[in-house]
Amino acid sequence: MFVIVTYDVAQKRVTKTMKICRKYLTHVQNSVFEGMITEGKLNKLKHELQKVIVPTDDSICIYEIQNIKYTRKESIGIIRCKDNIL
């Protein structure tokens, strides 16, 4: 499946959060990652993120797209991710 992960975490947890996301997905913007991932790896990603964040202070959004057939991505400005999967 294709996922998009966005996060808004306290400054002291940004680096850890980013490193975890980089293990599984492509970094496309400051707090945004995307890419194809298996269900198992997605569960590992979620588990690792839950151990780092403080749920009362931080926010992580994970968008799961089961079928990218009807999905389109448009980028305006600097393109940080050259491998546009969509």
C-alpha positions as a LaTeX table, in Angstrom:
\begin{tabular}{lrrr}
\hline
Residue & $x$ (\AA) & $y$ (\AA) & $z$ (\AA) \\
\hline
Met1 & 0.00 & 0.00 & 0.00 \\
Phe2 & 1.01 & 3.63 & $-0.39$ \\
Val3 & 1.19 & 5.78 & 2.75 \\
Ile4 & 1.77 & 9.42 & 3.59 \\
Val5 & 3.03 & 10.22 & 7.08 \\
Thr6 & 2.98 & 13.73 & 8.51 \\
Tyr7 & 4.06 & 14.72 & 11.97 \\
Asp8 & 4.06 & 17.69 & 14.33 \\
Val9 & 6.21 & 16.79 & 17.32 \\
Ala10 & 8.16 & 18.73 & 19.94 \\
Gln11 & 11.56 & 19.96 & 18.73 \\
Lys12 & 13.47 & 17.55 & 20.97 \\
Arg13 & 11.74 & 14.56 & 19.31 \\
Val14 & 11.94 & 15.72 & 15.68 \\
Thr15 & 15.25 & 14.01 & 14.90 \\
Lys16 & 14.21 & 10.65 & 16.36 \\
Thr17 & 10.86 & 10.79 & 14.55 \\
Met18 & 12.54 & 11.67 & 11.26 \\
Lys19 & 15.10 & 8.85 & 11.57 \\
Ile20 & 12.36 & 6.29 & 12.20 \\
Cys21 & 10.33 & 7.46 & 9.21 \\
Arg22 & 13.43 & 7.46 & 6.96 \\
Lys23 & 13.93 & 3.75 & 7.64 \\
Tyr24 & 10.63 & 2.96 & 5.92 \\
Leu25 & 9.63 & 5.86 & 3.63 \\
Thr26 & 10.94 & 8.66 & 1.41 \\
His27 & 11.41 & 12.11 & 2.95 \\
Val28 & 9.55 & 14.57 & 0.69 \\
Gln29 & 9.14 & 17.67 & 2.88 \\
Asn30 & 10.15 & 18.83 & 6.37 \\
Ser31 & 7.62 & 16.72 & 8.27 \\
Val32 & 6.24 & 14.60 & 5.43 \\
Phe33 & 7.18 & 11.11 & 4.28 \\
Glu34 & 5.60 & 8.90 & 1.63 \\
Gly35 & 6.08 & 5.60 & $-0.12$ \\
Met36 & 5.04 & 2.04 & $-0.71$ \\
Ile37 & 5.10 & $-0.13$ & 2.40 \\
Thr38 & 3.86 & $-3.55$ & 3.46 \\
Glu39 & 1.32 & $-4.00$ & 6.24 \\
Gly40 & 3.98 & $-5.58$ & 8.46 \\
Lys41 & 6.47 & $-2.75$ & 8.01 \\
Leu42 & 3.71 & $-0.19$ & 8.56 \\
Asn43 & 2.90 & $-1.84$ & 11.89 \\
Lys44 & 6.61 & $-1.71$ & 12.85 \\
Leu45 & 6.74 & 1.97 & 11.86 \\
Lys46 & 3.69 & 2.78 & 13.98 \\
His47 & 5.08 & 0.86 & 16.95 \\
Glu48 & 8.44 & 2.66 & 16.78 \\
Leu49 & 6.77 & 6.06 & 16.50 \\
Gln50 & 4.50 & 5.34 & 19.47 \\
Lys51 & 7.57 & 4.67 & 21.62 \\
Val52 & 9.12 & 8.07 & 20.74 \\
Ile53 & 6.24 & 10.53 & 20.86 \\
Val54 & 4.33 & 11.99 & 23.78 \\
Pro55 & 0.65 & 11.48 & 22.83 \\
Thr56 & $-0.54$ & 14.50 & 24.82 \\
Asp57 & 1.95 & 16.85 & 23.03 \\
Asp58 & 2.70 & 15.35 & 19.61 \\
Ser59 & 0.68 & 14.47 & 16.52 \\
Ile60 & 1.30 & 11.97 & 13.72 \\
Cys61 & $-1.08$ & 11.44 & 10.81 \\
Ile62 & $-0.82$ & 8.35 & 8.61 \\
Tyr63 & $-2.80$ & 8.27 & 5.38 \\
Glu64 & $-3.16$ & 4.78 & 3.92 \\
Ile65 & $-4.01$ & 4.53 & 0.22 \\
Gln66 & $-4.92$ & 0.99 & $-0.74$ \\
Asn67 & $-5.30$ & 1.64 & $-4.45$ \\
Ile68 & $-3.30$ & 4.43 & $-6.08$ \\
Lys69 & $-4.95$ & 3.94 & $-9.47$ \\
Tyr70 & $-7.10$ & 7.06 & $-9.11$ \\
Thr71 & $-4.60$ & 9.10 & $-7.12$ \\
Arg72 & $-2.56$ & 11.92 & $-8.57$ \\
Lys73 & 0.27 & 13.96 & $-7.10$ \\
Glu74 & 1.17 & 17.44 & $-8.22$ \\
Ser75 & 4.21 & 19.29 & $-6.90$ \\
Ile76 & 4.72 & 23.04 & $-7.17$ \\
Gly77 & 8.09 & 24.56 & $-6.39$ \\
Ile78 & 11.17 & 22.63 & $-5.32$ \\
Ile79 & 10.80 & 18.90 & $-5.89$ \\
Arg80 & 12.67 & 17.15 & $-3.10$ \\
Cys81 & 11.62 & 13.64 & $-4.08$ \\
Lys82 & 12.69 & 12.66 & $-7.59$ \\
Asp83 & 11.00 & 9.23 & $-7.59$ \\
Asn84 & 7.37 & 10.30 & $-8.00$ \\
Ile85 & 5.60 & 7.00 & $-7.43$ \\
Leu86 & 2.17 & 8.40 & $-8.12$ \\
\hline
\end{tabular}
